[in-house]
Each structure stands twice: as C-alpha cells, then as structure tokens.
GROMACS .gro file of N, CA, C and O in nm:
model
  364
    1LEU      N    1  -0.293  -0.282  -1.944
    1LEU     CA    2  -0.214  -0.408  -1.847
    1LEU      C    3  -0.168  -0.358  -1.727
    1LEU      O    4  -0.221  -0.436  -1.596
    2ALA      N    5  -0.160  -0.264  -1.686
    2ALA     CA    6  -0.144  -0.229  -1.533
    2ALA      C    7  -0.290  -0.217  -1.482
    2ALA      O    8  -0.258  -0.250  -1.352
    3THR      N    9  -0.361  -0.187  -1.517
    3THR     CA   10  -0.498  -0.195  -1.458
    3THR      C   11  -0.564  -0.293  -1.424
    3THR      O   12  -0.581  -0.339  -1.351
    4ALA      N   13  -0.508  -0.381  -1.568
    4ALA     CA   14  -0.579  -0.567  -1.525
    4ALA      C   15  -0.500  -0.614  -1.417
    4ALA      O   16  -0.551  -0.693  -1.320
    5LEU      N   17  -0.370  -0.574  -1.393
    5LEU     CA   18  -0.256  -0.652  -1.267
    5LEU      C   19  -0.349  -0.581  -1.172
    5LEU      O   20  -0.343  -0.677  -1.061
    6ASN      N   21  -0.355  -0.442  -1.168
    6ASN     CA   22  -0.408  -0.395  -1.043
    6ASN      C   23  -0.520  -0.476  -0.986
    6ASN      O   24  -0.547  -0.499  -0.885
    7ASP      N   25  -0.635  -0.479  -1.108
    7ASP     CA   26  -0.780  -0.550  -1.078
    7ASP      C   27  -0.771  -0.690  -1.035
    7ASP      O   28  -0.828  -0.718  -0.940
    8ARG      N   29  -0.651  -0.745  -1.070
    8ARG     CA   30  -0.647  -0.865  -1.019
    8ARG      C   31  -0.549  -0.889  -0.871
    8ARG      O   32  -0.604  -0.963  -0.808
    9GLY      N   33  -0.499  -0.816  -0.841
    9GLY     CA   34  -0.431  -0.789  -0.726
    9GLY      C   35  -0.556  -0.752  -0.623
    9GLY      O   36  -0.555  -0.827  -0.525
   10GLN      N   37  -0.638  -0.681  -0.650
   10GLN     CA   38  -0.759  -0.664  -0.570
   10GLN      C   39  -0.824  -0.764  -0.571
   10GLN      O   40  -0.864  -0.783  -0.439
   11VAL      N   41  -0.876  -0.848  -0.631
   11VAL     CA   42  -0.940  -0.995  -0.596
   11VAL      C   43  -0.856  -1.088  -0.523
   11VAL      O   44  -0.915  -1.135  -0.444
   12ARG      N   45  -0.724  -1.092  -0.565
   12ARG     CA   46  -0.635  -1.171  -0.455
   12ARG      C   47  -0.637  -1.139  -0.291
   12ARG      O   48  -0.624  -1.183  -0.213
   13TYR      N   49  -0.646  -1.008  -0.296
   13TYR     CA   50  -0.627  -0.915  -0.183
   13TYR      C   51  -0.759  -0.951  -0.104
   13TYR      O   52  -0.753  -1.019   0.020
   14LEU      N   53  -0.873  -0.949  -0.186
   14LEU     CA   54  -0.989  -0.999  -0.125
   14LEU      C   55  -1.017  -1.122  -0.060
   14LEU      O   56  -1.083  -1.164   0.018
   15ARG      N   57  -0.933  -1.214  -0.140
   15ARG     CA   58  -0.905  -1.338  -0.116
   15ARG      C   59  -0.834  -1.389  -0.006
   15ARG      O   60  -0.783  -1.492   0.025
   16VAL      N   61  -0.775  -1.288   0.075
   16VAL     CA   62  -0.655  -1.288   0.155
   16VAL      C   63  -0.537  -1.354   0.074
   16VAL      O   64  -0.471  -1.431   0.166
   17GLU      N   65  -0.524  -1.346  -0.016
   17GLU     CA   66  -0.382  -1.384  -0.106
   17GLU      C   67  -0.297  -1.273  -0.107
   17GLU      O   68  -0.243  -1.245  -0.201
   18PHE      N   69  -0.257  -1.232  -0.001
   18PHE     CA   70  -0.168  -1.137   0.048
   18PHE      C   71  -0.022  -1.125  -0.064
   18PHE      O   72  -0.011  -0.996  -0.140
   19ALA      N   73   0.035  -1.220  -0.045
   19ALA     CA   74   0.164  -1.249  -0.109
   19ALA      C   75   0.153  -1.239  -0.278
   19ALA      O   76   0.213  -1.137  -0.346
   20ALA      N   77   0.034  -1.289  -0.320
   20ALA     CA   78  -0.005  -1.282  -0.488
   20ALA      C   79  -0.044  -1.173  -0.517
   20ALA      O   80  -0.032  -1.083  -0.619
   21ALA      N   81  -0.152  -1.076  -0.403
   21ALA     CA   82  -0.171  -0.941  -0.434
   21ALA      C   83  -0.046  -0.847  -0.443
   21ALA      O   84  -0.064  -0.771  -0.546
   22VAL      N   85   0.052  -0.840  -0.370
   22VAL     CA   86   0.158  -0.780  -0.371
   22VAL      C   87   0.248  -0.782  -0.515
   22VAL      O   88   0.276  -0.689  -0.576
   23GLU      N   89   0.256  -0.928  -0.535
   23GLU     CA   90   0.319  -0.949  -0.668
   23GLU      C   91   0.245  -0.893  -0.797
   23GLU      O   92   0.320  -0.800  -0.853
   24ASP      N   93   0.112  -0.885  -0.797
   24ASP     CA   94   0.020  -0.829  -0.866
   24ASP      C   95   0.043  -0.664  -0.885
   24ASP      O   96   0.065  -0.595  -0.981
   25TYR      N   97   0.021  -0.588  -0.748
   25TYR     CA   98   0.032  -0.470  -0.785
   25TYR      C   99   0.231  -0.425  -0.808
   25TYR      O  100   0.217  -0.305  -0.865
   26THR      N  101   0.282  -0.496  -0.743
   26THR     CA  102   0.423  -0.468  -0.799
   26THR      C  103   0.447  -0.491  -0.987
   26THR      O  104   0.499  -0.381  -1.017
   27ALA      N  105   0.367  -0.554  -1.033
   27ALA     CA  106   0.404  -0.598  -1.186
   27ALA      C  107   0.312  -0.455  -1.219
   27ALA      O  108   0.342  -0.402  -1.349
   28ALA      N  109   0.192  -0.421  -1.165
   28ALA     CA  110   0.153  -0.314  -1.234
   28ALA      C  111   0.249  -0.183  -1.237
   28ALA      O  112   0.217  -0.120  -1.345
   29ILE      N  113   0.287  -0.160  -1.120
   29ILE     CA  114   0.400  -0.085  -1.095
   29ILE      C  115   0.498  -0.047  -1.210
   29ILE      O  116   0.539   0.027  -1.296
   30GLU      N  117   0.568  -0.186  -1.217
   30GLU     CA  118   0.680  -0.213  -1.315
   30GLU      C  119   0.615  -0.178  -1.481
   30GLU      O  120   0.692  -0.088  -1.534
   31CYS      N  121   0.496  -0.202  -1.498
   31CYS     CA  122   0.419  -0.164  -1.648
   31CYS      C  123   0.413  -0.035  -1.639
   31CYS      O  124   0.425   0.039  -1.739
   32GLN      N  125   0.370   0.052  -1.517
   32GLN     CA  126   0.305   0.164  -1.550
   32GLN      C  127   0.349   0.246  -1.430
   32GLN      O  128   0.253   0.279  -1.364
   33PRO      N  129   0.465   0.281  -1.410
   33PRO     CA  130   0.552   0.363  -1.298
   33PRO      C  131   0.443   0.469  -1.246
   33PRO      O  132   0.448   0.514  -1.119
   34GLY      N  133   0.389   0.556  -1.310
   34GLY     CA  134   0.306   0.658  -1.278
   34GLY      C  135   0.201   0.662  -1.215
   34GLY      O  136   0.086   0.740  -1.214
   35PHE      N  137   0.125   0.508  -1.237
   35PHE     CA  138   0.033   0.467  -1.201
   35PHE      C  139  -0.006   0.467  -1.022
   35PHE      O  140   0.051   0.384  -0.983
   36GLU      N  141  -0.059   0.559  -0.972
   36GLU     CA  142  -0.054   0.554  -0.828
   36GLU      C  143  -0.127   0.476  -0.775
   36GLU      O  144  -0.080   0.412  -0.649
   37VAL      N  145  -0.251   0.392  -0.826
   37VAL     CA  146  -0.339   0.300  -0.741
   37VAL      C  147  -0.282   0.212  -0.721
   37VAL      O  148  -0.297   0.171  -0.592
   38PRO      N  149  -0.189   0.130  -0.746
   38PRO     CA  150  -0.116   0.007  -0.747
   38PRO      C  151  -0.032   0.013  -0.628
   38PRO      O  152  -0.006  -0.053  -0.512
   39TYR      N  153   0.028   0.146  -0.623
   39TYR     CA  154   0.133   0.188  -0.518
   39TYR      C  155   0.039   0.209  -0.389
   39TYR      O  156   0.052   0.154  -0.260
   40TYR      N  157  -0.095   0.245  -0.402
   40TYR     CA  158  -0.157   0.255  -0.268
   40TYR      C  159  -0.217   0.132  -0.219
   40TYR      O  160  -0.220   0.066  -0.115
   41ASN      N  161  -0.244   0.044  -0.310
   41ASN     CA  162  -0.317  -0.049  -0.280
   41ASN      C  163  -0.209  -0.177  -0.238
   41ASN      O  164  -0.234  -0.250  -0.120
   42ARG      N  165  -0.094  -0.154  -0.282
   42ARG     CA  166   0.028  -0.235  -0.208
   42ARG      C  167   0.035  -0.177  -0.070
   42ARG      O  168   0.090  -0.284   0.031
   43GLY      N  169   0.065  -0.087  -0.047
   43GLY     CA  170   0.090  -0.005   0.075
   43GLY      C  171  -0.026  -0.043   0.168
   43GLY      O  172   0.000  -0.096   0.280
   44LEU      N  173  -0.149  -0.063   0.124
   44LEU     CA  174  -0.227  -0.109   0.227
   44LEU      C  175  -0.183  -0.282   0.273
   44LEU      O  176  -0.217  -0.329   0.366
   45VAL      N  177  -0.162  -0.335   0.171
   45VAL     CA  178  -0.139  -0.486   0.223
   45VAL      C  179  -0.035  -0.532   0.310
   45VAL      O  180  -0.033  -0.552   0.384
   46LEU      N  181   0.078  -0.405   0.250
   46LEU     CA  182   0.192  -0.394   0.358
   46LEU      C  183   0.167  -0.367   0.477
   46LEU      O  184   0.214  -0.397   0.597
   47TYR      N  185   0.093  -0.250   0.513
   47TYR     CA  186   0.049  -0.206   0.626
   47TYR      C  187  -0.035  -0.323   0.700
   47TYR      O  188   0.005  -0.336   0.840
   48ARG      N  189  -0.136  -0.393   0.654
   48ARG     CA  190  -0.204  -0.528   0.734
   48ARG      C  191  -0.113  -0.601   0.753
   48ARG      O  192  -0.101  -0.680   0.852
   49LEU      N  193  -0.016  -0.631   0.693
   49LEU     CA  194   0.082  -0.716   0.730
   49LEU      C  195   0.215  -0.683   0.857
   49LEU      O  196   0.308  -0.737   0.874
   50GLY      N  197   0.188  -0.551   0.886
   50GLY     CA  198   0.263  -0.502   0.980
   50GLY      C  199   0.406  -0.439   0.926
   50GLY      O  200   0.464  -0.398   0.997
   51CYS      N  201   0.419  -0.422   0.786
   51CYS     CA  202   0.543  -0.393   0.723
   51CYS      C  203   0.530  -0.237   0.700
   51CYS      O  204   0.516  -0.155   0.583
   52PHE      N  205   0.544  -0.163   0.822
   52PHE     CA  206   0.516  -0.015   0.796
   52PHE      C  207   0.579   0.062   0.714
   52PHE      O  208   0.544   0.162   0.650
   53ASP      N  209   0.727   0.042   0.728
   53ASP     CA  210   0.802   0.134   0.658
   53ASP      C  211   0.778   0.106   0.523
   53ASP      O  212   0.780   0.231   0.450
   54GLU      N  213   0.778  -0.021   0.495
   54GLU     CA  214   0.726  -0.024   0.338
   54GLU      C  215   0.619   0.029   0.288
   54GLU      O  216   0.604   0.064   0.193
   55ALA      N  217   0.512   0.035   0.385
   55ALA     CA  218   0.354   0.073   0.337
   55ALA      C  219   0.409   0.219   0.337
   55ALA      O  220   0.338   0.275   0.235
   56MET      N  221   0.461   0.313   0.427
   56MET     CA  222   0.484   0.457   0.400
   56MET      C  223   0.522   0.489   0.281
   56MET      O  224   0.522   0.611   0.257
   57LYS      N  225   0.630   0.399   0.262
   57LYS     CA  226   0.724   0.461   0.163
   57LYS      C  227   0.639   0.427   0.010
   57LYS      O  228   0.627   0.532  -0.092
   58ASP      N  229   0.537   0.343   0.015
   58ASP     CA  230   0.424   0.346  -0.090
   58ASP      C  231   0.380   0.453  -0.097
   58ASP      O  232   0.318   0.495  -0.188
   59PHE      N  233   0.278   0.484   0.022
   59PHE     CA  234   0.197   0.606   0.042
   59PHE      C  235   0.271   0.726   0.013
   59PHE      O  236   0.216   0.822  -0.022
   60ARG      N  237   0.382   0.754   0.058
   60ARG     CA  238   0.469   0.875   0.012
   60ARG      C  239   0.466   0.855  -0.133
   60ARG      O  240   0.465   0.997  -0.213
   61LYS      N  241   0.505   0.774  -0.204
   61LYS     CA  242   0.509   0.763  -0.360
   61LYS      C  243   0.352   0.811  -0.432
   61LYS      O  244   0.363   0.877  -0.524
   62VAL      N  245   0.254   0.736  -0.380
   62VAL     CA  246   0.121   0.788  -0.422
   62VAL      C  247   0.100   0.957  -0.377
   62VAL      O  248   0.074   1.005  -0.516
   63LEU      N  249   0.141   1.000  -0.308
   63LEU     CA  250   0.121   1.136  -0.279
   63LEU      C  251   0.239   1.190  -0.355
   63LEU      O  252   0.191   1.347  -0.414
   64GLU      N  253   0.334   1.204  -0.377
   64GLU     CA  254   0.429   1.253  -0.472
   64GLU      C  255   0.376   1.233  -0.627
   64GLU      O  256   0.369   1.330  -0.704
   65LEU      N  257   0.289   1.121  -0.664
   65LEU     CA  258   0.270   1.109  -0.778
   65LEU      C  259   0.098   1.202  -0.811
   65LEU      O  260   0.076   1.260  -0.904
   66ASN      N  261   0.057   1.201  -0.692
   66ASN     CA  262  -0.097   1.267  -0.685
   66ASN      C  263  -0.142   1.315  -0.566
   66ASN      O  264  -0.150   1.247  -0.462
   67PRO      N  265  -0.085   1.446  -0.516
   67PRO     CA  266  -0.093   1.515  -0.400
   67PRO      C  267  -0.217   1.520  -0.345
   67PRO      O  268  -0.237   1.547  -0.213
   68GLN      N  269  -0.334   1.485  -0.415
   68GLN     CA  270  -0.483   1.536  -0.368
   68GLN      C  271  -0.500   1.390  -0.337
   68GLN      O  272  -0.651   1.361  -0.282
   69PHE      N  273  -0.460   1.278  -0.315
   69PHE     CA  274  -0.470   1.134  -0.292
   69PHE      C  275  -0.529   1.105  -0.162
   69PHE      O  276  -0.452   1.102  -0.086
   70GLU      N  277  -0.643   1.168  -0.098
   70GLU     CA  278  -0.643   1.202   0.049
   70GLU      C  279  -0.645   1.047   0.129
   70GLU      O  280  -0.601   1.054   0.219
   71ASP      N  281  -0.698   0.964   0.068
   71ASP     CA  282  -0.688   0.801   0.136
   71ASP      C  283  -0.541   0.772   0.142
   71ASP      O  284  -0.533   0.736   0.245
   72ALA      N  285  -0.453   0.803   0.075
   72ALA     CA  286  -0.326   0.804   0.077
   72ALA      C  287  -0.257   0.857   0.213
   72ALA      O  288  -0.164   0.832   0.285
   73ALA      N  289  -0.297   0.973   0.196
   73ALA     CA  290  -0.254   1.088   0.321
   73ALA      C  291  -0.282   1.024   0.452
   73ALA      O  292  -0.207   1.012   0.536
   74LEU      N  293  -0.426   0.981   0.438
   74LEU     CA  294  -0.461   0.923   0.573
   74LEU      C  295  -0.380   0.810   0.605
   74LEU      O  296  -0.359   0.780   0.745
   75SER      N  297  -0.372   0.727   0.512
   75SER     CA  298  -0.326   0.574   0.562
   75SER      C  299  -0.177   0.611   0.593
   75SER      O  300  -0.146   0.523   0.670
   76LEU      N  301  -0.109   0.711   0.550
   76LEU     CA  302   0.064   0.754   0.558
   76LEU      C  303   0.043   0.757   0.702
   76LEU      O  304   0.115   0.733   0.792
   77LYS      N  305  -0.072   0.864   0.767
   77LYS     CA  306  -0.053   0.891   0.902
   77LYS      C  307  -0.063   0.811   0.996
   77LYS      O  308  -0.029   0.772   1.102
   78GLN      N  309  -0.162   0.710   0.955
   78GLN     CA  310  -0.231   0.579   1.061
   78GLN      C  311  -0.087   0.505   1.046
   78GLN      O  312  -0.050   0.451   1.156
   79ALA      N  313  -0.001   0.458   0.910
   79ALA     CA  314   0.097   0.393   0.968
   79ALA      C  315   0.198   0.442   1.051
   79ALA      O  316   0.284   0.376   1.136
   80MET      N  317   0.201   0.588   1.013
   80MET     CA  318   0.323   0.636   1.098
   80MET      C  319   0.294   0.588   1.284
   80MET      O  320   0.381   0.589   1.336
   81LEU      N  321   0.146   0.637   1.314
   81LEU     CA  322   0.111   0.641   1.446
   81LEU      C  323   0.140   0.469   1.484
   81LEU      O  324   0.179   0.456   1.580
   82ASP      N  325   0.097   0.413   1.366
   82ASP     CA  326   0.089   0.255   1.439
   82ASP      C  327   0.250   0.214   1.458
   82ASP      O  328   0.270   0.119   1.555
   83LYS      N  329   0.330   0.275   1.371
   83LYS     CA  330   0.456   0.202   1.386
   83LYS      C  331   0.516   0.272   1.554
   83LYS      O  332   0.593   0.226   1.580
   84GLU      N  333   0.482   0.386   1.559
   84GLU     CA  334   0.517   0.463   1.679
   84GLU      C  335   0.475   0.373   1.792
   84GLU      O  336   0.544   0.344   1.880
   85GLU      N  337   0.370   0.358   1.785
   85GLU     CA  338   0.283   0.269   1.888
   85GLU      C  339   0.350   0.132   1.913
   85GLU      O  340   0.374   0.075   2.027
   86LYS      N  341   0.385   0.057   1.786
   86LYS     CA  342   0.449  -0.059   1.791
   86LYS      C  343   0.598  -0.043   1.847
   86LYS      O  344   0.635  -0.123   1.944
   87GLN      N  345   0.658   0.056   1.832
   87GLN     CA  346   0.813   0.085   1.898
   87GLN      C  347   0.797   0.086   2.037
   87GLN      O  348   0.866   0.056   2.133
   88LYS      N  349   0.684   0.205   2.067
   88LYS     CA  350   0.677   0.193   2.232
   88LYS      C  351   0.670   0.101   2.322
   88LYS      O  352   0.686   0.075   2.422
   89ARG      N  353   0.580  -0.007   2.247
   89ARG     CA  354   0.526  -0.137   2.291
   89ARG      C  355   0.663  -0.235   2.306
   89ARG      O  356   0.668  -0.340   2.374
   90GLY      N  357   0.773  -0.203   2.220
   90GLY     CA  358   0.847  -0.313   2.189
   90GLY      C  359   0.871  -0.440   2.102
   90GLY      O  360   0.926  -0.519   2.137
   91TYR      N  361   0.748  -0.412   2.035
   91TYR     CA  362   0.741  -0.521   1.959
   91TYR      C  363   0.868  -0.545   1.853
   91TYR      O  364   0.895  -0.431   1.758
   0.00000   0.00000   0.00000
C-alpha cells in the first residue's frame, strides 16, 4: 500500500498537484514509516514550495533510514544553501 500511495503521489506531483502529492507521500509514510522514498519525494515537493525547514527534515529522515541515499544528501545540501540565500536576501 505504501508503494501505491507513493506512486500516486508521483503522478500528482507530475500534474503539479503539490498538496495532493504531499498528502499521498504522508499517507505512504504513515503506512510504512521505514520506507525512505516517500520522505524524499515529500521533501522535494516541500523544497519546490520554498518550505526549506520541512524539506530538510524529510531529507534528514531519508539519510537516517538510508545513509547511502545520495540524492537525499545532495538535496539536503541544496536546501540548506537556498535557505541561507533566502535569509541573506531578507525573504
């Protein structure tokens, strides 16, 4: 079920239905908390929405579950840089 919810979230993400995608990823996480992929996917959506703190929390959880998840490590670094840049510019 967690995989199906994650997959539906992907479809919604591609349709630019971000709120619905986040709901699906969250449901997948609730269904299977040790499944790192929906945390990563939710983090990507939150990142795109400019919710850097929430995105970083999800990326950190991915790395806690799977330290070898390189895309999550890269995404975490990028979110940290973008948050810092946003703060410098006063947004």
